[in-house]
Structures are given as structure tokens and as C-alpha cells.
Amino acid sequence: MLAVSPRRSAAHRGRRGDAPQEGATRTVPMRHLVEKEDPQMTRSRRKFLGTAVATGAGAATLGFPHIARAQQKFNWRMTSAYPKGAPFYMDGPGSATDLARRIEAMSGGRLRITVYGAGELIPALEGFDAVRSGTVEMNHANSYFWTGKTFAAQYFTAVPFGLNFQGMNGWLYDGGGIALWHEVYAPFGMVAFPCGNTGVQMTGWFKKEIKSVEDFKGLKMRIPGLAGKVYASLGVDVKLLPGGEIFPALERGVIDAAEFVGPYQDRRLGLQKAAKYYYTTGWHETATVSELLVSKAAWEKLPKDLQAVVENACAACNVVSEAWCQRTNAEAMEDLIKNQGVIARPLPDDVVKKLRETTGQVLAEAIAKDPVTKKVHESYMAFTAKYRAWAGYSETVYHDKILA
Ligand code: CA
């Protein structure tokens, strides 16, 4: 390692992301200097050697590379698909701002991240392109927003009739899921980590009772993504609306039904005032994962200890965000039922059966078109089969017999 002047480091870094603190001495790996034999570098080396002799600091740097690394500071930017102040995503335990705060605290201030809500720096759903192009180092969202780039991204957020929070964590952390996630994003020059989870969502709000699959015909429903394709196959007129537009559309009858997240978030939008049938346990999003997307070029500039800080802060946010959802949803659901006249029930069994079959058909079409999706699908489904069998002896019995 060599210490170089701020002037040299400004020329070297090329972009703002890894900019050192103003006036600070930045260190860069020796190989970078050796690879770039230019006159400025030679001046820089002479300057370094002079400084080293004068202060002795350079010698310490050479003898103890980890000390020089420990001095290196990074100021990064993180955009989000959700607006500033949005509960769970931008505000509260395990949110984007909490993740940035944890990373700064765990790194002793060496990795500082400025968080921008949707629309502050870039529009809501341009995070993938912003990280890919190096405009920002990180984006906080859900990978299923990027299915237009690579359909396999769907599996790292939620698959209809898929894994719950425990199962998803099992696949991601211990079943090869994160490694596959990195493999899928490698052609785009990015890595990603799970950094939050809503737990199971709700099927959503309907103005009229759903008694059979026939009731889906011509129903106008707000629902994004893969589940929207499944509903569309069953005759639903699928509408894509951002969160803020759901309530007025449902209230005015522009739509007849809508899904958003779960009791706490849905109540905040006021959906209970526009529709009374609240269909429970979301078949479409059984545990929705938040994604921290990171530029691979930026990631590789981080020392190993800061990479570990990011990974561990993400894992912490994954747990605490889901914990927050358990408490807030429990409280909100009780209020919706007791005080706001909401009728909560699961969809009829034959409707669920039809949704399951249709999901299978939609996924089969997707994997037939794309070998990357097929590979991720097979890993996910193999893990799901194992989890289902084990849950039959554990979680399922717990919910039916112990918790009941
Ligand atoms: Ca949702």
C-alpha cells in the first residue's frame, strides 16, 4: 500500500463514490500504482517517499497495510424504490435508512451512505440502471421490479405459493439462493443481498365477496408482477398503480380490488374505508424480500471487513424488519376487525386451487423461455419441496396444534 496525495487520489478515483474525506490522505493498492506508470504517478511516488522519510507515517503504512486500509473512508449513495418516510422501506427498524445507519456505526464511520427516497435523485424504479451504470453504488428495493431485465429476479423476492420467511431464509442463506442471486446479476455487474422481509402479505381488498373463480371475470384489480399475470389468466383486468393511487382508485370504483402489503401498511393507505372484504394469507407474496443492490465494481473496492459489515447489517435488517412487521400487523389487524368492520377470511379452497394451477402454468412458460430462470427455479423448487416435507413435521404442526 502507498499513501498518495489528495490531488492524485482525485485523479485516480474517477467518480465520486469512493471519494475520500476532503483533505484526507487516501491509500490505494500498490498494484494500481504499478499498473499505471505515468509521470503524475512518478511524482506521486516521489512525494510519498519524501513524506514517508519526513514523518515516518509512510513506513508504518508499508509495514502494516491493514492500518492504511482502516483509514480509508467511503461515501456512497443509496437510492430507493420507495418514497422518503415510507414505513418499513424507508423508515423504521430494518429500513433503508436504518441499514445505512447500522453500516456507518459498525464501520466506525468508514462507510457512510446517503439514502435517497424515490424521486429525490432518480425515479422510483430506475435503481437497477442507476447501479448498473455506476450513477449510485447501492439501491434498496425488491428484485421483482427487475423481471423485465431478467425474469429470474422474481425468485429472490417472492414466488406465488412459495416459501415463507423461515423457508426463504433457509434457501437464501443456506440453500445456495444468495450465490444464485449473484450469478444472475453477474452479467449486469452487480451483487445483491436480502435486507428486509415483510413476512406473508395479504391477498388484498375486494369490494365484493369472492365465492368462485367466476367472480374474477372482468374484476378490475390493482396487482403488480407475476401474480398479476396469474390473475389476468383467470379473467381479471389487471391495473398497475403506485401505492399512493390505490385508495382513490378503489374508493371511486376505478378498481374493484387491490393488494398492497399487509394490515399495517394497507390501513395506512385507508383501503379499509373503500372495501370491506380483506382476503388473508397472501398466496402471491408469501414472504417478500427487500433487496440491497450493490455495484460490483464498487463492492470490490471495499476492504473485506467493510464487505462483512454490509453483509451483516443486511442480515440484521432482514430480521428486525420482519419482527417489526409481526408486531405492527398484529396490532393493525386487531383494529381492522374490532373497530373498522373489516371482514377477513381466506379465499375459498377451489379458488386457491385454481390460482395454484395457473401459477404453475405461468412459471412453466417462463422457465421454458430462459435457462437462467430454469436454473433458479429448479433450485428454489427443490428447496421448497424439502422445506414442505420438514414443515409438515414442524411449522405446520406448530400452527395447527401448538399455536392454535
Ligand atoms: Ca404486495
mmCIF file of C-alpha atoms and ligand atoms in Angstrom:
data_model
loop_
_atom_site.group_PDB
_atom_site.id
_atom_site.type_symbol
_atom_site.label_atom_id
_atom_site.label_comp_id
_atom_site.label_asym_id
_atom_site.label_seq_id
_atom_site.Cartn_x
_atom_site.Cartn_y
_atom_site.Cartn_z
ATOM 1 C CA MET A 1 0.000 0.000 0.000
ATOM 2 C CA LEU A 2 1.096 3.517 -0.715
ATOM 3 C CA ALA A 3 -0.261 6.783 0.579
ATOM 4 C CA VAL A 4 -0.957 9.311 -2.125
ATOM 5 C CA SER A 5 -1.874 12.979 -2.088
ATOM 6 C CA PRO A 6 -5.492 14.132 -2.321
ATOM 7 C CA ARG A 7 -4.680 15.593 -5.759
ATOM 8 C CA ARG A 8 -3.528 12.234 -7.055
ATOM 9 C CA SER A 9 -6.437 10.394 -5.475
ATOM 10 C CA ALA A 10 -8.940 12.785 -7.061
ATOM 11 C CA ALA A 11 -7.493 11.949 -10.465
ATOM 12 C CA HIS A 12 -7.348 8.272 -9.659
ATOM 13 C CA ARG A 13 -10.837 7.708 -8.373
ATOM 14 C CA GLY A 14 -12.670 8.954 -11.460
ATOM 15 C CA ARG A 15 -16.064 9.017 -9.762
ATOM 16 C CA ARG A 16 -17.463 10.349 -6.551
ATOM 17 C CA GLY A 17 -18.430 7.093 -4.932
ATOM 18 C CA ASP A 18 -15.216 6.166 -3.184
ATOM 19 C CA ALA A 19 -14.116 9.743 -2.642
ATOM 20 C CA PRO A 20 -12.073 10.135 0.500
ATOM 21 C CA GLN A 21 -12.924 12.803 3.005
ATOM 22 C CA GLU A 22 -11.852 16.255 1.923
ATOM 23 C CA GLY A 23 -8.186 16.844 2.687
ATOM 24 C CA ALA A 24 -7.637 13.283 3.894
ATOM 25 C CA THR A 25 -4.805 11.160 2.631
ATOM 26 C CA ARG A 26 -6.125 8.311 0.565
ATOM 27 C CA THR A 27 -4.472 4.985 0.105
ATOM 28 C CA VAL A 28 -4.664 2.814 -2.958
ATOM 29 C CA PRO A 29 -3.349 -0.686 -3.536
ATOM 30 C CA MET A 30 0.260 -0.864 -4.767
ATOM 31 C CA ARG A 31 -0.769 -2.715 -7.915
ATOM 32 C CA HIS A 32 -2.834 0.238 -9.084
ATOM 33 C CA LEU A 33 0.224 2.462 -8.969
ATOM 34 C CA VAL A 34 2.464 -0.094 -10.623
ATOM 35 C CA GLU A 35 -0.031 -0.732 -13.401
ATOM 36 C CA LYS A 36 -0.311 2.940 -14.234
ATOM 37 C CA GLU A 37 3.211 4.141 -14.860
ATOM 38 C CA ASP A 38 2.633 7.747 -15.741
ATOM 39 C CA PRO A 39 4.514 10.958 -14.927
ATOM 40 C CA GLN A 40 1.932 12.014 -12.380
ATOM 41 C CA MET A 41 2.245 8.701 -10.627
ATOM 42 C CA THR A 42 6.011 9.065 -10.504
ATOM 43 C CA ARG A 43 5.615 12.484 -8.928
ATOM 44 C CA SER A 44 3.173 10.980 -6.511
ATOM 45 C CA ARG A 45 5.623 8.259 -5.572
ATOM 46 C CA ARG A 46 8.421 10.776 -5.062
ATOM 47 C CA LYS A 47 6.080 12.836 -2.925
ATOM 48 C CA PHE A 48 5.144 9.762 -0.942
ATOM 49 C CA LEU A 49 8.729 8.760 -0.352
ATOM 50 C CA GLY A 50 9.566 12.285 0.761
ATOM 51 C CA THR A 51 6.600 12.316 3.111
ATOM 52 C CA ALA A 52 7.490 8.883 4.415
ATOM 53 C CA VAL A 53 11.016 9.961 5.280
ATOM 54 C CA ALA A 54 9.817 13.176 6.838
ATOM 55 C CA THR A 55 7.066 11.739 9.031
ATOM 56 C CA GLY A 56 7.615 8.032 9.248
ATOM 57 C CA ALA A 57 3.915 7.550 8.590
ATOM 58 C CA GLY A 58 4.500 6.020 5.191
ATOM 59 C CA ALA A 59 6.796 3.381 6.662
ATOM 60 C CA ALA A 60 4.078 2.405 9.096
ATOM 61 C CA THR A 61 1.682 2.231 6.192
ATOM 62 C CA LEU A 62 4.002 -0.026 4.243
ATOM 63 C CA GLY A 63 4.667 -2.284 7.215
ATOM 64 C CA PHE A 64 1.027 -2.542 8.305
ATOM 65 C CA PRO A 65 -1.251 -2.441 5.287
ATOM 66 C CA HIS A 66 -4.334 -3.035 7.412
ATOM 67 C CA ILE A 67 -3.709 0.272 9.185
ATOM 68 C CA ALA A 68 -3.778 2.153 5.881
ATOM 69 C CA ARG A 69 -6.906 0.273 4.856
ATOM 70 C CA ALA A 70 -8.514 1.111 8.153
ATOM 71 C CA GLN A 71 -8.074 4.822 7.393
ATOM 72 C CA GLN A 72 -9.809 4.618 4.053
ATOM 73 C CA LYS A 73 -13.259 6.172 4.039
ATOM 74 C CA PHE A 74 -16.095 5.732 1.594
ATOM 75 C CA ASN A 75 -19.056 7.994 0.939
ATOM 76 C CA TRP A 76 -21.692 6.138 -1.022
ATOM 77 C CA ARG A 77 -25.200 6.834 -2.225
ATOM 78 C CA MET A 78 -28.229 4.556 -1.917
ATOM 79 C CA THR A 79 -31.439 5.169 -3.843
ATOM 80 C CA SER A 80 -34.773 3.544 -3.032
ATOM 81 C CA ALA A 81 -37.867 2.487 -4.947
ATOM 82 C CA TYR A 82 -39.977 3.888 -2.099
ATOM 83 C CA PRO A 83 -40.643 7.497 -1.113
ATOM 84 C CA LYS A 84 -38.958 9.227 1.798
ATOM 85 C CA GLY A 85 -40.650 8.351 5.089
ATOM 86 C CA ALA A 86 -42.378 5.187 3.798
ATOM 87 C CA PRO A 87 -42.748 2.835 6.802
ATOM 88 C CA PHE A 88 -40.760 -0.402 6.610
ATOM 89 C CA TYR A 89 -38.937 0.560 3.385
ATOM 90 C CA MET A 90 -37.532 3.970 4.255
ATOM 91 C CA ASP A 91 -38.321 4.493 7.921
ATOM 92 C CA GLY A 92 -38.227 2.247 10.975
ATOM 93 C CA PRO A 93 -36.356 -0.898 12.047
ATOM 94 C CA GLY A 94 -34.583 -2.625 9.157
ATOM 95 C CA SER A 95 -35.470 0.078 6.604
ATOM 96 C CA ALA A 96 -33.058 1.613 4.090
ATOM 97 C CA THR A 97 -32.186 4.449 6.468
ATOM 98 C CA ASP A 98 -31.702 2.007 9.359
ATOM 99 C CA LEU A 99 -29.439 -0.125 7.160
ATOM 100 C CA ALA A 100 -27.277 2.905 6.317
ATOM 101 C CA ARG A 101 -27.137 3.894 9.992
ATOM 102 C CA ARG A 102 -26.061 0.393 11.035
ATOM 103 C CA ILE A 103 -23.382 0.239 8.345
ATOM 104 C CA GLU A 104 -21.953 3.586 9.431
ATOM 105 C CA ALA A 105 -21.970 2.584 13.116
ATOM 106 C CA MET A 106 -20.483 -0.877 12.507
ATOM 107 C CA SER A 107 -17.770 0.544 10.267
ATOM 108 C CA GLY A 108 -16.824 3.292 12.717
ATOM 109 C CA GLY A 109 -17.798 5.896 10.125
ATOM 110 C CA ARG A 110 -15.618 4.428 7.365
ATOM 111 C CA LEU A 111 -18.590 3.618 5.143
ATOM 112 C CA ARG A 112 -21.122 6.435 5.057
ATOM 113 C CA ILE A 113 -24.211 6.057 2.914
ATOM 114 C CA THR A 114 -26.593 8.866 1.984
ATOM 115 C CA VAL A 115 -30.079 7.480 1.362
ATOM 116 C CA TYR A 116 -32.411 8.990 -1.246
ATOM 117 C CA GLY A 117 -36.132 8.226 -1.449
ATOM 118 C CA ALA A 118 -37.852 7.594 -4.765
ATOM 119 C CA GLY A 119 -37.794 10.687 -6.925
ATOM 120 C CA GLU A 120 -35.114 12.506 -4.934
ATOM 121 C CA LEU A 121 -32.224 11.508 -7.164
ATOM 122 C CA ILE A 122 -33.802 9.130 -9.677
ATOM 123 C CA PRO A 123 -37.373 7.916 -10.362
ATOM 124 C CA ALA A 124 -38.695 5.034 -8.240
ATOM 125 C CA LEU A 125 -37.916 2.107 -10.486
ATOM 126 C CA GLU A 126 -34.651 3.169 -12.096
ATOM 127 C CA GLY A 127 -32.412 1.813 -9.358
ATOM 128 C CA PHE A 128 -31.258 -1.168 -11.387
ATOM 129 C CA ASP A 129 -29.998 1.030 -14.211
ATOM 130 C CA ALA A 130 -28.549 3.598 -11.796
ATOM 131 C CA VAL A 131 -26.424 0.956 -10.022
ATOM 132 C CA ARG A 132 -25.527 -0.765 -13.269
ATOM 133 C CA SER A 133 -24.266 2.464 -14.806
ATOM 134 C CA GLY A 134 -22.381 3.488 -11.645
ATOM 135 C CA THR A 135 -24.574 6.565 -11.012
ATOM 136 C CA VAL A 136 -25.043 5.281 -7.448
ATOM 137 C CA GLU A 137 -23.332 2.468 -5.542
ATOM 138 C CA MET A 138 -26.480 0.970 -3.977
ATOM 139 C CA ASN A 139 -30.231 0.693 -4.449
ATOM 140 C CA HIS A 140 -32.833 -0.526 -1.947
ATOM 141 C CA ALA A 141 -35.963 -2.120 -3.434
ATOM 142 C CA ASN A 142 -37.288 -5.577 -4.347
ATOM 143 C CA SER A 143 -35.709 -7.705 -7.039
ATOM 144 C CA TYR A 144 -39.076 -8.488 -8.671
ATOM 145 C CA PHE A 145 -39.087 -4.962 -10.054
ATOM 146 C CA TRP A 146 -36.327 -6.133 -12.411
ATOM 147 C CA THR A 147 -38.090 -9.090 -14.045
ATOM 148 C CA GLY A 148 -38.044 -7.110 -17.294
ATOM 149 C CA LYS A 149 -34.213 -7.285 -17.159
ATOM 150 C CA THR A 150 -34.048 -10.903 -16.026
ATOM 151 C CA PHE A 151 -37.125 -12.930 -15.094
ATOM 152 C CA ALA A 152 -35.101 -14.960 -12.566
ATOM 153 C CA ALA A 153 -35.095 -11.857 -10.297
ATOM 154 C CA GLN A 154 -38.676 -12.773 -9.318
ATOM 155 C CA TYR A 155 -37.442 -15.733 -7.235
ATOM 156 C CA PHE A 156 -35.331 -13.547 -4.920
ATOM 157 C CA THR A 157 -38.379 -11.531 -3.793
ATOM 158 C CA ALA A 158 -41.305 -13.942 -3.667
ATOM 159 C CA VAL A 159 -42.844 -16.686 -5.763
ATOM 160 C CA PRO A 160 -46.597 -17.346 -5.534
ATOM 161 C CA PHE A 161 -47.296 -20.413 -3.352
ATOM 162 C CA GLY A 162 -43.623 -20.252 -2.384
ATOM 163 C CA LEU A 163 -41.538 -20.128 0.756
ATOM 164 C CA ASN A 164 -42.409 -18.283 3.970
ATOM 165 C CA PHE A 165 -39.903 -16.177 5.947
ATOM 166 C CA GLN A 166 -38.147 -19.140 7.555
ATOM 167 C CA GLY A 167 -38.089 -21.150 4.335
ATOM 168 C CA MET A 168 -36.891 -18.213 2.248
ATOM 169 C CA ASN A 169 -34.055 -17.559 4.685
ATOM 170 C CA GLY A 170 -33.179 -21.242 4.517
ATOM 171 C CA TRP A 171 -32.932 -21.122 0.731
ATOM 172 C CA LEU A 172 -31.139 -17.758 0.566
ATOM 173 C CA TYR A 173 -28.554 -18.184 3.332
ATOM 174 C CA ASP A 174 -28.080 -21.917 3.437
ATOM 175 C CA GLY A 175 -29.559 -23.357 0.245
ATOM 176 C CA GLY A 176 -27.496 -21.529 -2.370
ATOM 177 C CA GLY A 177 -30.040 -18.746 -3.005
ATOM 178 C CA ILE A 178 -27.710 -15.776 -2.483
ATOM 179 C CA ALA A 179 -24.999 -17.399 -4.629
ATOM 180 C CA LEU A 180 -27.559 -17.819 -7.431
ATOM 181 C CA TRP A 181 -28.690 -14.226 -6.963
ATOM 182 C CA HIS A 182 -25.090 -13.092 -7.548
ATOM 183 C CA GLU A 183 -24.810 -15.394 -10.557
ATOM 184 C CA VAL A 184 -27.980 -13.941 -12.108
ATOM 185 C CA TYR A 185 -26.708 -10.372 -11.631
ATOM 186 C CA ALA A 186 -23.088 -11.047 -12.701
ATOM 187 C CA PRO A 187 -23.762 -10.125 -16.368
ATOM 188 C CA PHE A 188 -25.101 -6.779 -15.132
ATOM 189 C CA GLY A 189 -22.061 -6.080 -12.899
ATOM 190 C CA MET A 190 -23.958 -6.177 -9.612
ATOM 191 C CA VAL A 191 -24.307 -8.158 -6.406
ATOM 192 C CA ALA A 192 -27.313 -8.221 -4.072
ATOM 193 C CA PHE A 193 -28.224 -9.153 -0.511
ATOM 194 C CA PRO A 194 -31.503 -9.771 1.314
ATOM 195 C CA CYS A 195 -32.003 -6.838 3.704
ATOM 196 C CA GLY A 196 -35.631 -6.965 4.792
ATOM 197 C CA ASN A 197 -38.798 -9.021 4.719
ATOM 198 C CA THR A 198 -42.499 -8.156 5.105
ATOM 199 C CA GLY A 199 -43.372 -11.716 6.084
ATOM 200 C CA VAL A 200 -46.504 -13.081 4.450
ATOM 201 C CA GLN A 201 -48.587 -10.373 2.777
ATOM 202 C CA MET A 202 -52.359 -10.275 2.387
ATOM 203 C CA THR A 203 -54.293 -11.370 -0.699
ATOM 204 C CA GLY A 204 -55.966 -7.981 -0.670
ATOM 205 C CA TRP A 205 -59.124 -5.896 -0.551
ATOM 206 C CA PHE A 206 -62.258 -6.697 -2.522
ATOM 207 C CA LYS A 207 -65.475 -4.672 -2.708
ATOM 208 C CA LYS A 208 -67.485 -7.872 -3.285
ATOM 209 C CA GLU A 209 -67.147 -11.320 -1.813
ATOM 210 C CA ILE A 210 -65.218 -13.859 -3.910
ATOM 211 C CA LYS A 211 -67.215 -17.106 -3.992
ATOM 212 C CA SER A 212 -65.722 -18.794 -7.040
ATOM 213 C CA VAL A 213 -63.175 -18.292 -9.827
ATOM 214 C CA GLU A 214 -66.044 -16.924 -11.936
ATOM 215 C CA ASP A 215 -66.038 -13.817 -9.728
ATOM 216 C CA PHE A 216 -62.614 -12.893 -11.143
ATOM 217 C CA LYS A 217 -64.004 -12.388 -14.644
ATOM 218 C CA GLY A 218 -63.844 -8.698 -15.520
ATOM 219 C CA LEU A 219 -62.781 -7.712 -11.986
ATOM 220 C CA LYS A 220 -60.540 -4.646 -12.100
ATOM 221 C CA MET A 221 -57.692 -5.243 -9.645
ATOM 222 C CA ARG A 222 -54.505 -3.470 -8.718
ATOM 223 C CA ILE A 223 -51.808 -6.118 -8.503
ATOM 224 C CA PRO A 224 -48.291 -5.962 -9.935
ATOM 225 C CA GLY A 225 -45.893 -8.614 -11.162
ATOM 226 C CA LEU A 226 -46.190 -12.343 -11.616
ATOM 227 C CA ALA A 227 -49.378 -12.612 -9.543
ATOM 228 C CA GLY A 228 -50.945 -10.066 -11.895
ATOM 229 C CA LYS A 229 -50.212 -12.439 -14.793
ATOM 230 C CA VAL A 230 -51.867 -15.278 -12.908
ATOM 231 C CA TYR A 231 -54.988 -13.209 -12.198
ATOM 232 C CA ALA A 232 -55.050 -11.985 -15.810
ATOM 233 C CA SER A 233 -55.115 -15.626 -16.984
ATOM 234 C CA LEU A 234 -58.277 -16.037 -14.928
ATOM 235 C CA GLY A 235 -60.028 -13.030 -16.459
ATOM 236 C CA VAL A 236 -59.007 -10.246 -14.068
ATOM 237 C CA ASP A 237 -58.476 -6.837 -15.640
ATOM 238 C CA VAL A 238 -55.106 -6.086 -14.028
ATOM 239 C CA LYS A 239 -54.198 -2.472 -13.218
ATOM 240 C CA LEU A 240 -50.760 -1.224 -12.238
ATOM 241 C CA LEU A 241 -50.955 1.655 -9.774
ATOM 242 C CA PRO A 242 -48.356 3.063 -7.377
ATOM 243 C CA GLY A 243 -49.183 2.812 -3.660
ATOM 244 C CA GLY A 244 -50.428 6.384 -3.329
ATOM 245 C CA GLU A 245 -53.060 5.957 -6.055
ATOM 246 C CA ILE A 246 -54.650 2.756 -4.747
ATOM 247 C CA PHE A 247 -57.086 4.288 -2.250
ATOM 248 C CA PRO A 248 -58.652 6.938 -4.525
ATOM 249 C CA ALA A 249 -58.986 4.379 -7.349
ATOM 250 C CA LEU A 250 -60.660 1.832 -5.049
ATOM 251 C CA GLU A 251 -62.914 4.428 -3.443
ATOM 252 C CA ARG A 252 -64.089 5.850 -6.775
ATOM 253 C CA GLY A 253 -64.652 2.416 -8.284
ATOM 254 C CA VAL A 254 -61.900 2.744 -10.899
ATOM 255 C CA ILE A 255 -60.801 -0.612 -9.478
ATOM 256 C CA ASP A 256 -62.831 -3.288 -7.627
ATOM 257 C CA ALA A 257 -59.972 -4.867 -5.713
ATOM 258 C CA ALA A 258 -56.379 -4.173 -4.693
ATOM 259 C CA GLU A 259 -53.436 -5.736 -2.966
ATOM 260 C CA PHE A 260 -50.686 -3.728 -1.309
ATOM 261 C CA VAL A 261 -48.734 -5.233 1.612
ATOM 262 C CA GLY A 262 -50.371 -6.193 4.911
ATOM 263 C CA PRO A 263 -52.638 -4.824 7.654
ATOM 264 C CA TYR A 264 -50.384 -2.028 8.908
ATOM 265 C CA GLN A 265 -49.403 -0.644 5.505
ATOM 266 C CA ASP A 266 -52.859 -1.190 3.973
ATOM 267 C CA ARG A 267 -54.620 0.563 6.851
ATOM 268 C CA ARG A 268 -52.241 3.497 6.467
ATOM 269 C CA LEU A 269 -53.487 3.891 2.870
ATOM 270 C CA GLY A 270 -57.092 3.754 4.152
ATOM 271 C CA LEU A 271 -58.039 0.749 1.997
ATOM 272 C CA GLN A 272 -60.463 -0.486 4.684
ATOM 273 C CA LYS A 273 -62.599 2.597 4.009
ATOM 274 C CA ALA A 274 -63.027 1.652 0.338
ATOM 275 C CA ALA A 275 -63.545 -2.143 0.528
ATOM 276 C CA LYS A 276 -64.613 -4.436 3.376
ATOM 277 C CA TYR A 277 -63.580 -7.921 2.262
ATOM 278 C CA TYR A 278 -59.992 -8.486 3.262
ATOM 279 C CA TYR A 279 -58.745 -11.810 1.893
ATOM 280 C CA THR A 280 -55.973 -13.121 4.076
ATOM 281 C CA THR A 281 -52.721 -15.085 3.765
ATOM 282 C CA GLY A 282 -51.246 -13.792 0.518
ATOM 283 C CA TRP A 283 -50.784 -16.692 -1.875
ATOM 284 C CA HIS A 284 -48.962 -14.298 -4.191
ATOM 285 C CA GLU A 285 -46.301 -12.948 -1.803
ATOM 286 C CA THR A 286 -45.633 -15.489 0.916
ATOM 287 C CA ALA A 287 -42.613 -13.597 2.316
ATOM 288 C CA THR A 288 -41.444 -10.575 0.375
ATOM 289 C CA VAL A 289 -37.709 -9.933 0.479
ATOM 290 C CA SER A 290 -36.154 -6.465 0.306
ATOM 291 C CA GLU A 291 -33.052 -6.234 -1.839
ATOM 292 C CA LEU A 292 -29.837 -4.271 -1.407
ATOM 293 C CA LEU A 293 -28.357 -3.989 -4.865
ATOM 294 C CA VAL A 294 -24.658 -3.076 -4.996
ATOM 295 C CA SER A 295 -22.406 -2.173 -7.912
ATOM 296 C CA LYS A 296 -19.857 -4.980 -8.223
ATOM 297 C CA ALA A 297 -17.110 -2.509 -9.155
ATOM 298 C CA ALA A 298 -17.816 -0.500 -6.002
ATOM 299 C CA TRP A 299 -18.178 -3.687 -3.910
ATOM 300 C CA GLU A 300 -14.750 -4.913 -4.969
ATOM 301 C CA LYS A 301 -13.180 -1.635 -3.838
ATOM 302 C CA LEU A 302 -14.388 -2.230 -0.274
ATOM 303 C CA PRO A 303 -11.915 -3.906 2.091
ATOM 304 C CA LYS A 304 -13.060 -7.331 3.291
ATOM 305 C CA ASP A 305 -14.042 -6.054 6.728
ATOM 306 C CA LEU A 306 -16.372 -3.423 5.223
ATOM 307 C CA GLN A 307 -17.888 -6.040 2.938
ATOM 308 C CA ALA A 308 -18.577 -8.093 6.064
ATOM 309 C CA VAL A 309 -20.144 -5.033 7.717
ATOM 310 C CA VAL A 310 -22.547 -4.589 4.774
ATOM 311 C CA GLU A 311 -23.475 -8.278 4.677
ATOM 312 C CA ASN A 312 -24.072 -8.452 8.422
ATOM 313 C CA ALA A 313 -26.019 -5.185 8.556
ATOM 314 C CA CYS A 314 -28.250 -6.561 5.785
ATOM 315 C CA ALA A 315 -28.813 -9.798 7.720
ATOM 316 C CA ALA A 316 -29.682 -7.786 10.850
ATOM 317 C CA CYS A 317 -32.182 -5.656 8.900
ATOM 318 C CA ASN A 318 -33.711 -8.800 7.428
ATOM 319 C CA VAL A 319 -34.548 -9.975 10.943
ATOM 320 C CA VAL A 320 -35.558 -6.718 12.615
ATOM 321 C CA SER A 321 -37.747 -5.560 9.709
ATOM 322 C CA GLU A 322 -39.720 -8.800 9.795
ATOM 323 C CA ALA A 323 -40.010 -8.552 13.576
ATOM 324 C CA TRP A 324 -41.451 -5.040 13.192
ATOM 325 C CA CYS A 325 -43.996 -6.381 10.678
ATOM 326 C CA GLN A 326 -45.142 -9.090 13.098
ATOM 327 C CA ARG A 327 -45.915 -6.560 15.824
ATOM 328 C CA THR A 328 -47.436 -3.802 13.684
ATOM 329 C CA ASN A 329 -49.549 -6.197 11.599
ATOM 330 C CA ALA A 330 -50.883 -7.952 14.686
ATOM 331 C CA GLU A 331 -51.969 -4.610 16.162
ATOM 332 C CA ALA A 332 -53.423 -3.289 12.895
ATOM 333 C CA MET A 333 -55.347 -6.497 12.141
ATOM 334 C CA GLU A 334 -56.984 -6.458 15.547
ATOM 335 C CA ASP A 335 -58.052 -2.842 14.983
ATOM 336 C CA LEU A 336 -59.381 -3.536 11.477
ATOM 337 C CA ILE A 337 -61.540 -6.420 12.703
ATOM 338 C CA LYS A 338 -62.713 -4.979 16.004
ATOM 339 C CA ASN A 339 -63.147 -1.319 15.129
ATOM 340 C CA GLN A 340 -63.436 -0.892 11.391
ATOM 341 C CA GLY A 341 -65.914 -3.531 10.260
ATOM 342 C CA VAL A 342 -63.478 -5.441 8.091
ATOM 343 C CA ILE A 343 -64.428 -8.993 7.091
ATOM 344 C CA ALA A 344 -61.236 -11.066 6.965
ATOM 345 C CA ARG A 345 -61.196 -14.584 5.524
ATOM 346 C CA PRO A 346 -59.159 -16.852 3.281
ATOM 347 C CA LEU A 347 -60.156 -17.340 -0.368
ATOM 348 C CA PRO A 348 -62.357 -20.434 -0.976
ATOM 349 C CA ASP A 349 -60.368 -23.649 -1.411
ATOM 350 C CA ASP A 350 -61.316 -24.168 -5.065
ATOM 351 C CA VAL A 351 -60.218 -20.613 -5.891
ATOM 352 C CA VAL A 352 -56.846 -21.206 -4.213
ATOM 353 C CA LYS A 353 -56.513 -24.498 -6.127
ATOM 354 C CA LYS A 354 -57.115 -22.726 -9.442
ATOM 355 C CA LEU A 355 -54.652 -19.947 -8.570
ATOM 356 C CA ARG A 356 -52.037 -22.605 -7.729
ATOM 357 C CA GLU A 357 -52.542 -24.442 -11.022
ATOM 358 C CA THR A 358 -52.396 -21.224 -13.019
ATOM 359 C CA THR A 359 -49.215 -20.131 -11.207
ATOM 360 C CA GLY A 360 -47.626 -23.444 -12.256
ATOM 361 C CA GLN A 361 -48.545 -22.788 -15.884
ATOM 362 C CA VAL A 362 -47.207 -19.207 -15.847
ATOM 363 C CA LEU A 363 -43.906 -20.341 -14.284
ATOM 364 C CA ALA A 364 -43.595 -23.230 -16.757
ATOM 365 C CA GLU A 365 -43.843 -20.743 -19.627
ATOM 366 C CA ALA A 366 -41.187 -18.516 -18.041
ATOM 367 C CA ILE A 367 -38.650 -21.296 -17.478
ATOM 368 C CA ALA A 368 -39.174 -22.682 -20.987
ATOM 369 C CA LYS A 369 -38.000 -19.332 -22.391
ATOM 370 C CA ASP A 370 -34.915 -18.738 -20.235
ATOM 371 C CA PRO A 371 -32.226 -21.167 -18.988
ATOM 372 C CA VAL A 372 -31.134 -18.789 -16.181
ATOM 373 C CA THR A 373 -34.691 -18.716 -14.823
ATOM 374 C CA LYS A 374 -34.868 -22.506 -15.161
ATOM 375 C CA LYS A 375 -31.737 -22.943 -13.054
ATOM 376 C CA VAL A 376 -33.009 -20.643 -10.290
ATOM 377 C CA HIS A 377 -36.490 -22.178 -10.475
ATOM 378 C CA GLU A 378 -35.116 -25.703 -10.018
ATOM 379 C CA SER A 379 -33.028 -24.690 -7.005
ATOM 380 C CA TYR A 380 -35.949 -22.814 -5.423
ATOM 381 C CA MET A 381 -38.441 -25.623 -6.028
ATOM 382 C CA ALA A 382 -36.077 -28.340 -4.782
ATOM 383 C CA PHE A 383 -35.604 -26.391 -1.560
ATOM 384 C CA THR A 384 -39.356 -25.752 -1.301
ATOM 385 C CA ALA A 385 -40.061 -29.486 -1.590
ATOM 386 C CA LYS A 386 -37.616 -30.239 1.247
ATOM 387 C CA TYR A 387 -38.991 -27.405 3.360
ATOM 388 C CA ARG A 388 -42.588 -28.513 2.784
ATOM 389 C CA ALA A 389 -41.777 -32.034 3.979
ATOM 390 C CA TRP A 390 -39.910 -30.813 7.067
ATOM 391 C CA ALA A 391 -42.552 -28.163 7.835
ATOM 392 C CA GLY A 392 -45.126 -30.980 7.779
ATOM 393 C CA TYR A 393 -43.460 -32.262 10.946
ATOM 394 C CA SER A 394 -42.598 -28.863 12.440
ATOM 395 C CA GLU A 395 -44.103 -25.483 11.470
ATOM 396 C CA THR A 396 -47.380 -26.860 10.132
ATOM 397 C CA VAL A 397 -47.979 -28.849 13.305
ATOM 398 C CA TYR A 398 -46.929 -25.836 15.359
ATOM 399 C CA HIS A 399 -49.532 -23.621 13.663
ATOM 400 C CA ASP A 400 -52.300 -26.250 13.703
ATOM 401 C CA LYS A 401 -51.794 -27.774 17.139
ATOM 402 C CA ILE A 402 -49.484 -25.689 19.297
ATOM 403 C CA LEU A 403 -50.119 -22.050 18.431
ATOM 404 C CA ALA A 404 -53.804 -22.757 17.811
HETATM 405 CA CA CA B 1 -47.593 -6.698 -2.350
#
